[in-house]
Coordinates of C-alpha atoms and ligand atoms in Angstrom, one line a residue:
M1167 CA -28.2 -21.0 -85.1
S1168 CA -28.5 -21.8 -81.4
L1169 CA -31.5 -23.5 -80.0
R1170 CA -33.6 -21.5 -77.5
V1171 CA -35.1 -23.6 -74.7
F1172 CA -37.6 -22.3 -72.2
V1173 CA -37.8 -24.4 -69.0
S1174 CA -41.0 -23.6 -67.1
R1175 CA -39.7 -24.7 -63.7
D1176 CA -36.3 -25.3 -62.2
L1177 CA -35.2 -29.0 -62.5
P1178 CA -32.6 -31.2 -61.0
P1179 CA -29.3 -29.5 -62.0
G1180 CA -27.1 -31.9 -64.0
P1181 CA -29.2 -32.4 -67.2
L1182 CA -29.8 -28.7 -67.9
D1183 CA -26.0 -28.1 -67.7
A1184 CA -25.6 -30.7 -70.4
L1185 CA -28.0 -28.8 -72.5
R1186 CA -26.0 -25.5 -72.1
A1187 CA -22.8 -27.4 -72.8
A1188 CA -24.3 -28.5 -76.1
G1189 CA -24.8 -24.9 -77.1
A1190 CA -28.5 -24.4 -76.3
E1191 CA -29.6 -21.1 -74.9
V1192 CA -31.5 -22.2 -71.8
S1193 CA -33.8 -19.9 -70.0
V1194 CA -35.2 -21.3 -66.8
H1195 CA -38.3 -19.9 -65.1
P1196 CA -36.5 -18.5 -62.0
H1197 CA -38.9 -18.9 -59.2
D1198 CA -39.8 -21.9 -57.1
R1199 CA -43.4 -22.0 -58.1
P1200 CA -45.2 -22.9 -61.3
A1201 CA -44.9 -20.3 -64.1
T1202 CA -48.0 -18.1 -64.4
R1203 CA -49.9 -18.2 -67.6
A1204 CA -48.5 -14.8 -68.6
E1205 CA -44.9 -16.0 -67.8
L1206 CA -45.5 -19.2 -69.9
L1207 CA -46.8 -17.3 -72.9
A1208 CA -43.9 -14.8 -72.7
G1209 CA -41.4 -17.6 -72.2
V1210 CA -42.4 -19.6 -75.3
A1211 CA -42.6 -16.5 -77.6
E1212 CA -39.1 -17.0 -78.9
A1213 CA -38.5 -20.6 -77.9
D1214 CA -37.6 -23.5 -80.2
A1215 CA -38.3 -26.0 -77.4
L1216 CA -40.3 -25.9 -74.2
L1217 CA -39.5 -28.1 -71.3
S1218 CA -42.9 -28.2 -69.6
Q1219 CA -44.4 -29.5 -66.4
L1220 CA -47.7 -31.4 -65.9
V1221 CA -49.2 -28.3 -64.4
D1222 CA -48.6 -26.2 -67.6
A1223 CA -51.5 -26.1 -70.0
V1224 CA -49.9 -26.5 -73.4
D1225 CA -53.0 -25.7 -75.3
A1226 CA -53.9 -24.1 -78.7
E1227 CA -53.4 -20.5 -77.3
L1228 CA -50.0 -21.3 -76.0
L1229 CA -48.9 -23.1 -79.1
A1230 CA -50.1 -20.2 -81.3
A1231 CA -48.0 -17.9 -79.1
A1232 CA -44.9 -19.9 -79.9
P1233 CA -44.3 -19.6 -83.6
R1234 CA -40.8 -21.0 -83.5
L1235 CA -41.6 -24.0 -81.3
R1236 CA -40.6 -27.4 -82.6
L1237 CA -40.7 -29.5 -79.4
V1238 CA -42.6 -29.7 -76.2
A1239 CA -40.6 -31.9 -73.9
N1240 CA -43.0 -32.7 -71.0
Y1241 CA -41.4 -33.6 -67.7
A1242 CA -43.9 -36.4 -66.9
V1243 CA -45.0 -39.7 -68.4
G1244 CA -48.6 -38.4 -68.7
Y1245 CA -49.2 -35.6 -71.3
D1246 CA -52.8 -34.9 -70.8
N1247 CA -51.8 -31.2 -70.2
V1248 CA -50.6 -31.0 -73.8
D1249 CA -53.1 -30.6 -76.7
V1250 CA -51.2 -33.1 -78.9
A1251 CA -53.7 -32.8 -81.8
V1252 CA -53.0 -29.1 -82.1
A1253 CA -49.3 -29.6 -81.6
S1254 CA -49.3 -32.2 -84.4
A1255 CA -51.2 -29.9 -86.7
R1256 CA -48.6 -27.2 -86.1
G1257 CA -45.7 -29.7 -86.7
V1258 CA -44.6 -29.5 -83.0
A1259 CA -43.2 -32.8 -81.6
V1260 CA -44.3 -33.7 -78.1
S1261 CA -42.2 -36.0 -75.8
N1262 CA -42.7 -37.5 -72.4
T1263 CA -40.6 -39.4 -69.8
P1264 CA -41.7 -43.0 -70.0
G1265 CA -40.0 -46.0 -68.3
V1266 CA -37.8 -44.3 -65.7
L1267 CA -40.7 -43.7 -63.3
S1268 CA -42.6 -46.9 -63.6
E1269 CA -40.8 -48.8 -60.8
T1270 CA -40.8 -45.7 -58.6
T1271 CA -44.5 -45.1 -59.1
A1272 CA -45.2 -48.7 -58.3
E1273 CA -43.2 -48.5 -55.1
H1274 CA -45.3 -45.5 -54.0
T1275 CA -48.5 -47.4 -55.0
L1276 CA -47.6 -50.3 -52.7
A1277 CA -46.7 -47.8 -50.0
L1278 CA -50.1 -46.3 -50.2
I1279 CA -51.9 -49.6 -50.4
L1280 CA -50.1 -50.8 -47.3
A1281 CA -50.6 -47.5 -45.5
L1282 CA -54.3 -47.7 -46.2
T1283 CA -55.0 -51.4 -45.4
R1284 CA -52.8 -51.4 -42.3
R1285 CA -53.8 -47.9 -41.2
V1286 CA -50.2 -46.7 -40.9
V1287 CA -51.0 -43.0 -41.0
E1288 CA -53.8 -43.3 -38.5
A1289 CA -51.6 -45.4 -36.2
D1290 CA -48.8 -42.8 -36.4
A1291 CA -51.1 -40.0 -35.5
Y1292 CA -52.5 -42.1 -32.6
V1293 CA -49.1 -42.7 -31.0
R1294 CA -48.0 -39.0 -31.5
A1295 CA -51.3 -37.8 -29.9
G1296 CA -50.3 -39.8 -26.7
R1297 CA -53.4 -42.0 -27.0
W1298 CA -51.6 -45.3 -26.8
T1299 CA -52.2 -46.9 -23.4
G1300 CA -50.8 -50.3 -24.1
W1301 CA -51.1 -53.4 -26.4
S1302 CA -54.7 -54.3 -27.1
P1303 CA -56.2 -57.1 -29.1
Q1304 CA -58.6 -54.9 -31.0
L1305 CA -56.4 -51.9 -31.5
L1306 CA -56.3 -50.4 -35.1
L1307 CA -57.0 -53.6 -36.9
G1308 CA -56.4 -53.5 -40.6
T1309 CA -57.2 -55.7 -43.5
G1310 CA -54.7 -58.3 -44.9
L1311 CA -53.7 -58.6 -48.5
N1312 CA -52.8 -62.3 -48.7
G1313 CA -55.4 -64.1 -50.7
K1314 CA -57.3 -60.9 -51.6
T1315 CA -57.9 -59.6 -55.1
L1316 CA -56.1 -56.6 -56.5
G1317 CA -57.8 -55.0 -59.4
I1318 CA -55.5 -53.0 -61.7
L1319 CA -57.2 -50.4 -63.9
G1320 CA -54.6 -49.9 -66.7
L1321 CA -51.9 -52.5 -67.2
G1322 CA -49.3 -50.3 -68.8
R1323 CA -45.7 -50.0 -67.6
I1324 CA -46.7 -48.8 -64.2
G1325 CA -49.6 -51.2 -63.8
R1326 CA -47.3 -54.1 -64.6
A1327 CA -44.7 -52.9 -62.2
V1328 CA -47.4 -52.8 -59.5
A1329 CA -48.5 -56.3 -60.4
R1330 CA -44.9 -57.7 -60.1
R1331 CA -44.6 -56.2 -56.6
A1332 CA -48.1 -57.1 -55.5
R1333 CA -47.6 -60.8 -56.4
A1334 CA -45.1 -61.0 -53.5
F1335 CA -48.0 -60.1 -51.1
G1336 CA -50.0 -63.2 -52.3
V1337 CA -52.8 -61.3 -54.0
N1338 CA -54.9 -62.5 -57.0
L1339 CA -54.4 -60.1 -59.8
L1340 CA -57.1 -58.9 -62.2
Y1341 CA -56.9 -56.1 -64.7
T1342 CA -58.8 -54.2 -67.2
G1343 CA -57.6 -52.0 -70.0
R1344 CA -58.0 -51.4 -73.7
T1345 CA -55.6 -54.2 -74.6
Q1346 CA -55.9 -57.8 -73.4
R1347 CA -52.2 -58.8 -73.1
A1348 CA -50.7 -62.1 -73.8
P1349 CA -50.2 -64.1 -70.6
A1350 CA -46.5 -63.7 -70.8
E1351 CA -46.9 -59.9 -70.7
S1352 CA -49.6 -59.6 -68.0
E1353 CA -47.5 -60.4 -64.9
G1354 CA -49.9 -63.1 -63.8
A1355 CA -53.0 -60.8 -64.0
S1356 CA -56.2 -61.9 -65.7
W1357 CA -58.2 -59.6 -67.9
V1358 CA -61.8 -58.9 -67.0
P1359 CA -64.3 -56.3 -68.2
L1360 CA -64.3 -53.1 -66.1
E1361 CA -67.6 -53.9 -64.4
E1362 CA -66.3 -57.2 -63.2
L1363 CA -63.1 -55.7 -62.0
L1364 CA -65.0 -53.3 -59.9
E1365 CA -67.3 -56.0 -58.5
R1366 CA -64.4 -58.4 -57.6
A1367 CA -61.6 -56.1 -56.4
D1368 CA -60.7 -55.9 -52.7
V1369 CA -58.3 -53.2 -53.6
L1370 CA -58.7 -51.3 -56.9
T1371 CA -55.6 -49.4 -58.1
I1372 CA -55.8 -46.9 -61.0
H1373 CA -52.9 -46.6 -63.5
C1374 CA -54.5 -45.5 -66.8
P1375 CA -53.8 -42.3 -68.7
L1376 CA -56.3 -39.4 -68.6
N1377 CA -58.1 -39.0 -71.9
D1378 CA -61.7 -38.6 -73.2
Q1379 CA -62.3 -42.3 -72.5
T1380 CA -61.1 -42.3 -68.9
R1381 CA -62.3 -38.8 -67.7
H1382 CA -64.7 -39.6 -64.8
L1383 CA -64.5 -43.3 -65.7
L1384 CA -65.2 -43.9 -62.0
D1385 CA -68.4 -41.9 -61.7
A1386 CA -71.1 -42.4 -59.1
E1387 CA -72.6 -45.4 -60.9
R1388 CA -69.4 -47.3 -61.4
L1389 CA -68.2 -46.5 -57.8
R1390 CA -71.4 -48.3 -56.7
L1391 CA -70.1 -51.5 -58.2
L1392 CA -67.3 -51.6 -55.7
R1393 CA -67.9 -53.6 -52.5
P1394 CA -68.3 -51.8 -49.2
S1395 CA -65.2 -53.6 -48.0
A1396 CA -63.1 -52.4 -51.0
Y1397 CA -60.3 -49.8 -51.1
L1398 CA -59.7 -47.5 -53.9
V1399 CA -56.2 -46.2 -54.8
N1400 CA -55.6 -43.5 -57.5
M1401 CA -52.1 -43.0 -58.8
A1402 CA -53.0 -41.8 -62.3
R1403 CA -54.9 -38.5 -62.7
G1404 CA -57.5 -37.1 -60.3
E1405 CA -60.0 -36.6 -63.1
V1406 CA -60.3 -40.3 -63.7
V1407 CA -62.4 -40.5 -60.5
H1408 CA -65.4 -38.3 -59.9
E1409 CA -64.1 -36.9 -56.6
A1410 CA -67.4 -35.7 -55.2
A1411 CA -69.0 -39.1 -55.9
L1412 CA -66.0 -40.8 -54.2
V1413 CA -66.6 -38.6 -51.1
E1414 CA -70.3 -39.5 -51.1
A1415 CA -69.4 -43.2 -51.4
L1416 CA -67.1 -42.9 -48.4
E1417 CA -69.6 -41.0 -46.4
A1418 CA -72.3 -43.5 -47.1
G1419 CA -70.0 -46.4 -46.0
R1420 CA -70.1 -47.9 -49.5
L1421 CA -66.3 -48.1 -49.6
A1422 CA -63.7 -49.0 -46.9
G1423 CA -61.2 -46.3 -47.8
A1424 CA -59.2 -44.6 -50.4
A1425 CA -55.6 -43.6 -51.0
L1426 CA -55.1 -40.7 -53.4
D1427 CA -51.9 -39.4 -54.9
V1428 CA -53.8 -37.2 -57.4
F1429 CA -56.8 -34.9 -57.3
E1430 CA -59.3 -33.4 -59.7
R1431 CA -58.2 -29.8 -59.0
E1432 CA -54.7 -30.0 -57.7
P1433 CA -53.6 -28.6 -55.3
E1434 CA -57.1 -28.3 -54.0
V1435 CA -58.4 -31.4 -52.1
H1436 CA -62.1 -32.0 -51.7
P1437 CA -62.9 -30.9 -48.1
G1438 CA -64.8 -34.2 -47.6
L1439 CA -61.5 -36.1 -47.8
I1440 CA -59.6 -34.1 -45.3
G1441 CA -60.1 -35.4 -41.8
R1442 CA -61.4 -38.8 -42.8
P1443 CA -59.3 -41.5 -41.1
D1444 CA -60.1 -44.0 -43.8
V1445 CA -58.3 -41.9 -46.5
V1446 CA -54.6 -41.5 -47.1
L1447 CA -53.5 -38.4 -49.0
A1448 CA -50.3 -37.7 -50.9
P1449 CA -49.4 -34.6 -52.9
H1450 CA -48.8 -36.2 -56.4
L1451 CA -45.6 -38.0 -55.4
G1452 CA -45.6 -41.1 -57.6
S1453 CA -42.3 -40.4 -59.3
A1454 CA -40.8 -38.3 -56.4
T1455 CA -37.4 -39.8 -55.7
V1456 CA -34.1 -38.1 -56.3
E1457 CA -33.0 -40.8 -58.7
T1458 CA -36.2 -40.7 -60.8
R1459 CA -36.6 -37.0 -61.0
T1460 CA -33.0 -36.7 -62.2
A1461 CA -33.6 -39.4 -64.8
M1462 CA -36.8 -37.7 -65.9
A1463 CA -35.0 -34.4 -66.4
Q1464 CA -32.3 -36.3 -68.4
I1465 CA -34.9 -37.8 -70.7
A1466 CA -36.6 -34.5 -71.2
V1467 CA -33.2 -32.9 -72.0
D1468 CA -32.2 -35.8 -74.2
N1469 CA -35.2 -35.1 -76.4
V1470 CA -34.1 -31.5 -76.8
L1471 CA -30.5 -32.7 -77.5
D1472 CA -32.0 -34.9 -80.2
L1473 CA -33.7 -31.9 -81.8
L1474 CA -30.4 -30.0 -81.6
A1475 CA -28.6 -32.9 -83.4
G1476 CA -31.4 -33.1 -86.1
E1477 CA -32.5 -36.5 -84.8
P1478 CA -36.0 -37.6 -84.0
P1479 CA -36.7 -36.8 -80.3
R1480 CA -36.3 -40.3 -78.7
T1481 CA -39.6 -40.4 -76.7
C1482 CA -41.8 -38.6 -79.1
V1483 CA -45.5 -39.4 -78.6
N1484 CA -46.6 -37.9 -81.9
P1485 CA -44.0 -39.4 -84.3
E1486 CA -46.3 -38.5 -87.3
V1487 CA -44.9 -35.0 -87.2
L1488 CA -41.3 -36.0 -87.8
Ligands
GLV727 C1 -46.8 -37.8 -63.2 O1 -47.9 -37.8 -62.8 C2 -46.4 -38.1 -64.5 O2 -47.3 -38.2 -65.4 O3 -45.2 -38.3 -64.8
GLV728 C1 -46.2 -45.6 -67.8 O1 -45.0 -45.6 -68.1 C2 -47.2 -46.5 -68.3 O2 -47.3 -46.8 -69.5 O3 -48.0 -47.0 -67.5

């Protein structure tokens, strides 16, 4: 019997063709926008596999509406949008797209760190507005990275890829995370407790997954531990930072600036962030290169092909169901 796959959003073309060629019945949500809740529920009703996006809430209700479902292939490395406990209880495998986006997300992290500390976005706006009247010794001075401390919150694949690149800028590397890694696996970064990381970082960059332990990890109290000269960069999930508390810290001058790729209520952005020259904003673009988005689609599809072949999905995050 053929496998029915519901794809909640159109993806880079090649990989889905491979799925069709392998005999799967693929139905792609046709519009260039996220599927509505009703469309998602209808889409999964007959599906054996769901190819989901990080904006799709794959929760108990949705899983209950999908009696045939055996795999949720999430098109992201993060899978906080999927209720994995409920999926596991129903025997549904969940897969993500690890590895292929780590270097790409690290590149974007460095882009944002440099944009923030060297005021690239502000400078661009300044020139375009016709305000530049000539070279000036005090014009748009930034902050150097050489000799400064980069604090990495979460030294997983992405955090390590950031560390490797940051080393070339001459920063000292500190990190915190659940696991203290062996020196050979920490890319030259030293483990410190979270509080110490916050107190010592000149730039704090966030790369941890979102879960019950990390939701609002950076609340008002912890944000106060950062130095007034420190910069905060969030590349993980918006909910890791208490956004209103961050705005308050910026407004009170308790932080030098922030670069945010992710937000608490995407696509909403806290109005207190818009219009601040010391903030750089990006619309969740960490993995957004042609190469990486294609590779992510391929991994998601490979997991479905594994299911079709009766093999364990290769990047399953809840292997206990297999
Ligand atoms: C993007 O945020 C991802 O988790 O892949
Ligand atoms: C992502 O791949 C991570 O583990 O950081």
